[in-house]
Amino acid sequence: MTEEPREKIIICRCNDVTKEEIEALIDRGITDIEEIKRLLRIGMGPCQGRTCLPLVMGILARKTGKKQEGIPLPATRVPVRPVMMGVLAGEMGDDDEE
Amino acid sequence: MKSEAKTVIIGGGIIGLSIAYNLAKLGESDIVVLEKGYLGNGSTFRCGTGIRQQFGDEANIRMMKRSVELWKGLKEELGYDVEFTQSGYLFLIYSEEELEAFNNNVRLQNRFGVPSRIITPEEAKEIVPPLNTDGVIAAAWNHTDGKANPFKAVFAYANAAKRLGVEIYEYTEAKDIKVEDGKIKAVVTNRGEIRTGRVINAANAWAPLINKMAGVPIKIPIEPYKHQSVKTEPIKPGQIEPMVISFKHGGVYMTQEANQGGVIGGYGLKYGPTYDITPTYDFLRGVSYRFAQIIPALKYVNIIRVWGGFYAETPDHNAAIGRINEIDEFYIAAGFSGHGFMLAPVVGEALAELIVDGKTDKPLDFYDPYRFERGELRGQALQMG
Ligand SMILES: Cc1cc2nc3c(=O)[nH]c(=O)nc-3n(C[C@H](O)[C@H](O)[C@H](O)COP(=O)(O)OP(=O)(O)OC[C@H]3O[C@@H](n4cnc5c(N)ncnc54)[C@H](O)[C@@H]3O)c2cc1C
């Protein structure tokens, strides 16, 4: 198998973030996973980071020489799986209105 | 870490960073910013992204008029795209009383050069096609309001400040402030002590703790309240461009993120005072119900995240900005409630002018930290977002 050009390697499939973008940010000195997350929006898509975060942690560990276990995981947010608004709104009646 | 600095700013949110950048821009050197977590982790990264000039009082209108001028130029000035777009703010009006209040606000805004106006429900629907206009009798609209990306704004200010020589220390918490005979001597941190003669309290929700460390003798009532926000999966671009607001539906606000396409927003449900920001199921239900009332098609859109953050509230929802006279060179800019993100560019500019030139042409008196002590509150700032 031939290797894909680096800029084509997608790490975050929800928000189309490439490996190159992540490495460029780390090279600029941004090595806090919470900051990488916010600047590139990894882990902020519908999958909530299930696909990309382990990969990003790996890149970060390799590039900074830190142990992967030593890198704190970013906050995960509810709902763990996407929920349709109508489902949540459905139970409420007009009497809930302020 | 430095052991000595001319100025120590406590708080690495958008306000502290804007002050740091503006001080350096006016030629001040030897500035340090202390942030106990990562930059922006306080309220700034949790905000609703909205930027508006539609306020009901002269001071906030004038401040925000200037702030929007600055927002427009930030990409050039800071050398980083903060994704500011002037996609407008649309307030939905459902009753004659509301209409009268908005008419008065619009008149005042127009006097200070903000081009807001009252429009018909049909015009509102042209601006936001999927809008439910049932019961809407009019709307207040200003096309020069907008939104920006808080993550990028924080980094833009931080990087520009660093280029001007500001040192920013993350994961560095101010633990104590040494004051002798009304003069600041040092800030004690978890990483050592910094000798300094000037401290700026930009810790927003935590500002009372910083005041206490320095022994600020006046009462500045700032309290942390939990507010929440949601974000949906991306929808087709251009559906909800402006920030759409309805006070009738409990202060609900929503907009479509400029570059991402997801809808972001919340409503006035609040908890506190508390330092707990765990999201609640009640909010998720309440916000979904309200969003679906205003844009029925949102019923079929998935929520992908919800988060909590602080409104650092004062009794009149206006911040405390200025000098504390009893302690030489102690300043505060905190208590920004639901509108600190939008004010950050002008607050940084105004406070830096006050510190360096001793005066500013911006109406900072309005935010006088001593007004609470005198029992002289301002009119309630329009609150949401
Ligand atoms: C849900 C929600 C929606 C919002 N929507 C909008 C909106 O649409 N538009 C708008 O303009 N505003 C909005 N806001 C308000 C806005 O987020 C805030 O007013 C603004 O971010 C305040 O910025 P700041 O820099 O003062 O505070 P923060 O960002 O909270 O920064 C203060 C910093 O001080 C640090 N700190 C505290 N104590 C110490 C210490 N001892 N040592 C070192 N560091 C310390 C904290 O870690 C924090 O990072 C919203 C807020 C919330 C919660």
PDB file of N, CA and C in Angstrom, chain B residues 322-364:
ATOM      1  N   GLY B 322     -12.632  49.443  36.833  1.00  0.00           N
ATOM      2  CA  GLY B 322     -11.980  50.670  37.283  1.00  0.00           C
ATOM      3  C   GLY B 322     -10.931  50.436  38.348  1.00  0.00           C
ATOM      4  N   ARG B 323     -10.561  51.542  38.991  1.00  0.00           N
ATOM      5  CA  ARG B 323      -9.470  51.563  39.946  1.00  0.00           C
ATOM      6  C   ARG B 323     -10.042  51.412  41.357  1.00  0.00           C
ATOM      7  N   ILE B 324      -9.358  50.675  42.193  1.00  0.00           N
ATOM      8  CA  ILE B 324      -9.738  50.601  43.606  1.00  0.00           C
ATOM      9  C   ILE B 324      -8.838  51.582  44.363  1.00  0.00           C
ATOM     10  N   ASN B 325      -9.443  52.665  44.859  1.00  0.00           N
ATOM     11  CA  ASN B 325      -8.643  53.780  45.394  1.00  0.00           C
ATOM     12  C   ASN B 325      -7.827  53.425  46.629  1.00  0.00           C
ATOM     13  N   GLU B 326      -8.340  52.501  47.438  1.00  0.00           N
ATOM     14  CA  GLU B 326      -7.660  52.215  48.715  1.00  0.00           C
ATOM     15  C   GLU B 326      -6.379  51.423  48.528  1.00  0.00           C
ATOM     16  N   ILE B 327      -6.226  50.771  47.380  1.00  0.00           N
ATOM     17  CA  ILE B 327      -4.996  50.007  47.131  1.00  0.00           C
ATOM     18  C   ILE B 327      -4.363  50.569  45.869  1.00  0.00           C
ATOM     19  N   ASP B 328      -3.188  51.134  46.029  1.00  0.00           N
ATOM     20  CA  ASP B 328      -2.513  51.763  44.913  1.00  0.00           C
ATOM     21  C   ASP B 328      -2.331  50.768  43.753  1.00  0.00           C
ATOM     22  N   GLU B 329      -2.740  51.167  42.557  1.00  0.00           N
ATOM     23  CA  GLU B 329      -2.521  50.353  41.353  1.00  0.00           C
ATOM     24  C   GLU B 329      -3.222  48.993  41.385  1.00  0.00           C
ATOM     25  N   PHE B 330      -4.391  48.941  42.020  1.00  0.00           N
ATOM     26  CA  PHE B 330      -5.221  47.735  41.940  1.00  0.00           C
ATOM     27  C   PHE B 330      -6.443  48.069  41.092  1.00  0.00           C
ATOM     28  N   TYR B 331      -6.641  47.290  40.035  1.00  0.00           N
ATOM     29  CA  TYR B 331      -7.748  47.533  39.112  1.00  0.00           C
ATOM     30  C   TYR B 331      -8.610  46.286  39.004  1.00  0.00           C
ATOM     31  N   ILE B 332      -9.874  46.513  38.645  1.00  0.00           N
ATOM     32  CA  ILE B 332     -10.759  45.373  38.428  1.00  0.00           C
ATOM     33  C   ILE B 332     -11.513  45.541  37.102  1.00  0.00           C
ATOM     34  N   ALA B 333     -11.732  44.435  36.405  1.00  0.00           N
ATOM     35  CA  ALA B 333     -12.620  44.404  35.232  1.00  0.00           C
ATOM     36  C   ALA B 333     -13.276  43.031  35.288  1.00  0.00           C
ATOM     37  N   ALA B 334     -14.411  42.950  35.982  1.00  0.00           N
ATOM     38  CA  ALA B 334     -15.033  41.644  36.228  1.00  0.00           C
ATOM     39  C   ALA B 334     -16.530  41.798  36.465  1.00  0.00           C
ATOM     40  N   GLY B 335     -17.242  40.671  36.381  1.00  0.00           N
ATOM     41  CA  GLY B 335     -18.688  40.672  36.609  1.00  0.00           C
ATOM     42  C   GLY B 335     -19.445  40.961  35.326  1.00  0.00           C
ATOM     43  N   PHE B 336     -19.058  40.270  34.251  1.00  0.00           N
ATOM     44  CA  PHE B 336     -19.571  40.619  32.923  1.00  0.00           C
ATOM     45  C   PHE B 336     -20.891  39.950  32.550  1.00  0.00           C
ATOM     46  N   SER B 337     -21.428  39.156  33.449  1.00  0.00           N
ATOM     47  CA  SER B 337     -22.743  38.576  33.195  1.00  0.00           C
ATOM     48  C   SER B 337     -22.783  37.915  31.812  1.00  0.00           C
ATOM     49  N   GLY B 338     -23.813  38.192  31.010  1.00  0.00           N
ATOM     50  CA  GLY B 338     -23.944  37.508  29.717  1.00  0.00           C
ATOM     51  C   GLY B 338     -23.351  38.278  28.555  1.00  0.00           C
ATOM     52  N   HIS B 339     -22.526  39.313  28.813  1.00  0.00           N
ATOM     53  CA  HIS B 339     -22.027  40.095  27.681  1.00  0.00           C
ATOM     54  C   HIS B 339     -20.575  40.536  27.813  1.00  0.00           C
ATOM     55  N   GLY B 340     -19.726  39.669  28.341  1.00  0.00           N
ATOM     56  CA  GLY B 340     -18.313  40.026  28.477  1.00  0.00           C
ATOM     57  C   GLY B 340     -17.499  39.728  27.234  1.00  0.00           C
ATOM     58  N   PHE B 341     -17.937  38.740  26.482  1.00  0.00           N
ATOM     59  CA  PHE B 341     -17.203  38.390  25.266  1.00  0.00           C
ATOM     60  C   PHE B 341     -17.276  39.559  24.281  1.00  0.00           C
ATOM     61  N   MET B 342     -18.486  40.045  24.054  1.00  0.00           N
ATOM     62  CA  MET B 342     -18.669  41.118  23.069  1.00  0.00           C
ATOM     63  C   MET B 342     -17.971  42.406  23.490  1.00  0.00           C
ATOM     64  N   LEU B 343     -17.885  42.657  24.806  1.00  0.00           N
ATOM     65  CA  LEU B 343     -17.300  43.906  25.293  1.00  0.00           C
ATOM     66  C   LEU B 343     -15.775  43.883  25.343  1.00  0.00           C
ATOM     67  N   ALA B 344     -15.181  42.709  25.239  1.00  0.00           N
ATOM     68  CA  ALA B 344     -13.744  42.564  25.522  1.00  0.00           C
ATOM     69  C   ALA B 344     -12.841  43.551  24.755  1.00  0.00           C
ATOM     70  N   PRO B 345     -13.021  43.737  23.446  1.00  0.00           N
ATOM     71  CA  PRO B 345     -12.101  44.650  22.763  1.00  0.00           C
ATOM     72  C   PRO B 345     -12.126  46.065  23.337  1.00  0.00           C
ATOM     73  N   VAL B 346     -13.319  46.589  23.611  1.00  0.00           N
ATOM     74  CA  VAL B 346     -13.399  47.969  24.092  1.00  0.00           C
ATOM     75  C   VAL B 346     -13.006  48.073  25.561  1.00  0.00           C
ATOM     76  N   VAL B 347     -13.294  47.044  26.349  1.00  0.00           N
ATOM     77  CA  VAL B 347     -12.892  47.082  27.762  1.00  0.00           C
ATOM     78  C   VAL B 347     -11.369  47.101  27.869  1.00  0.00           C
ATOM     79  N   GLY B 348     -10.713  46.282  27.061  1.00  0.00           N
ATOM     80  CA  GLY B 348      -9.249  46.269  27.061  1.00  0.00           C
ATOM     81  C   GLY B 348      -8.693  47.631  26.671  1.00  0.00           C
ATOM     82  N   GLU B 349      -9.292  48.208  25.639  1.00  0.00           N
ATOM     83  CA  GLU B 349      -8.818  49.517  25.184  1.00  0.00           C
ATOM     84  C   GLU B 349      -9.039  50.584  26.249  1.00  0.00           C
ATOM     85  N   ALA B 350     -10.251  50.618  26.816  1.00  0.00           N
ATOM     86  CA  ALA B 350     -10.592  51.667  27.782  1.00  0.00           C
ATOM     87  C   ALA B 350      -9.748  51.552  29.049  1.00  0.00           C
ATOM     88  N   LEU B 351      -9.603  50.336  29.577  1.00  0.00           N
ATOM     89  CA  LEU B 351      -8.857  50.192  30.833  1.00  0.00           C
ATOM     90  C   LEU B 351      -7.378  50.508  30.611  1.00  0.00           C
ATOM     91  N   ALA B 352      -6.838  50.097  29.471  1.00  0.00           N
ATOM     92  CA  ALA B 352      -5.433  50.403  29.182  1.00  0.00           C
ATOM     93  C   ALA B 352      -5.232  51.919  29.103  1.00  0.00           C
ATOM     94  N   GLU B 353      -6.190  52.619  28.480  1.00  0.00           N
ATOM     95  CA  GLU B 353      -6.091  54.088  28.408  1.00  0.00           C
ATOM     96  C   GLU B 353      -6.137  54.689  29.808  1.00  0.00           C
ATOM     97  N   LEU B 354      -7.062  54.188  30.624  1.00  0.00           N
ATOM     98  CA  LEU B 354      -7.188  54.708  31.987  1.00  0.00           C
ATOM     99  C   LEU B 354      -5.878  54.521  32.756  1.00  0.00           C
ATOM    100  N   ILE B 355      -5.264  53.354  32.592  1.00  0.00           N
ATOM    101  CA  ILE B 355      -4.045  53.061  33.346  1.00  0.00           C
ATOM    102  C   ILE B 355      -2.868  53.884  32.813  1.00  0.00           C
ATOM    103  N   VAL B 356      -2.714  53.933  31.499  1.00  0.00           N
ATOM    104  CA  VAL B 356      -1.520  54.572  30.922  1.00  0.00           C
ATOM    105  C   VAL B 356      -1.677  56.094  30.841  1.00  0.00           C
ATOM    106  N   ASP B 357      -2.859  56.561  30.396  1.00  0.00           N
ATOM    107  CA  ASP B 357      -3.051  58.010  30.199  1.00  0.00           C
ATOM    108  C   ASP B 357      -3.763  58.669  31.381  1.00  0.00           C
ATOM    109  N   GLY B 358      -4.286  57.865  32.279  1.00  0.00           N
ATOM    110  CA  GLY B 358      -5.026  58.433  33.404  1.00  0.00           C
ATOM    111  C   GLY B 358      -6.451  58.824  33.037  1.00  0.00           C
ATOM    112  N   LYS B 359      -6.814  58.675  31.758  1.00  0.00           N
ATOM    113  CA  LYS B 359      -8.198  59.005  31.364  1.00  0.00           C
ATOM    114  C   LYS B 359      -8.578  58.238  30.091  1.00  0.00           C
ATOM    115  N   THR B 360      -9.877  58.186  29.814  1.00  0.00           N
ATOM    116  CA  THR B 360     -10.343  57.532  28.590  1.00  0.00           C
ATOM    117  C   THR B 360     -11.605  58.240  28.126  1.00  0.00           C
ATOM    118  N   ASP B 361     -11.846  58.227  26.811  1.00  0.00           N
ATOM    119  CA  ASP B 361     -13.075  58.868  26.322  1.00  0.00           C
ATOM    120  C   ASP B 361     -14.258  57.901  26.339  1.00  0.00           C
ATOM    121  N   LYS B 362     -14.025  56.652  26.785  1.00  0.00           N
ATOM    122  CA  LYS B 362     -15.148  55.705  26.881  1.00  0.00           C
ATOM    123  C   LYS B 362     -15.856  55.879  28.225  1.00  0.00           C
ATOM    124  N   PRO B 363     -17.163  55.596  28.253  1.00  0.00           N
ATOM    125  CA  PRO B 363     -17.941  55.878  29.471  1.00  0.00           C
ATOM    126  C   PRO B 363     -17.716  54.855  30.589  1.00  0.00           C
ATOM    127  N   LEU B 364     -16.482  54.791  31.088  1.00  0.00           N
ATOM    128  CA  LEU B 364     -16.183  53.794  32.128  1.00  0.00           C
ATOM    129  C   LEU B 364     -16.853  54.117  33.468  1.00  0.00           C
TER     130      LEU B 364
END
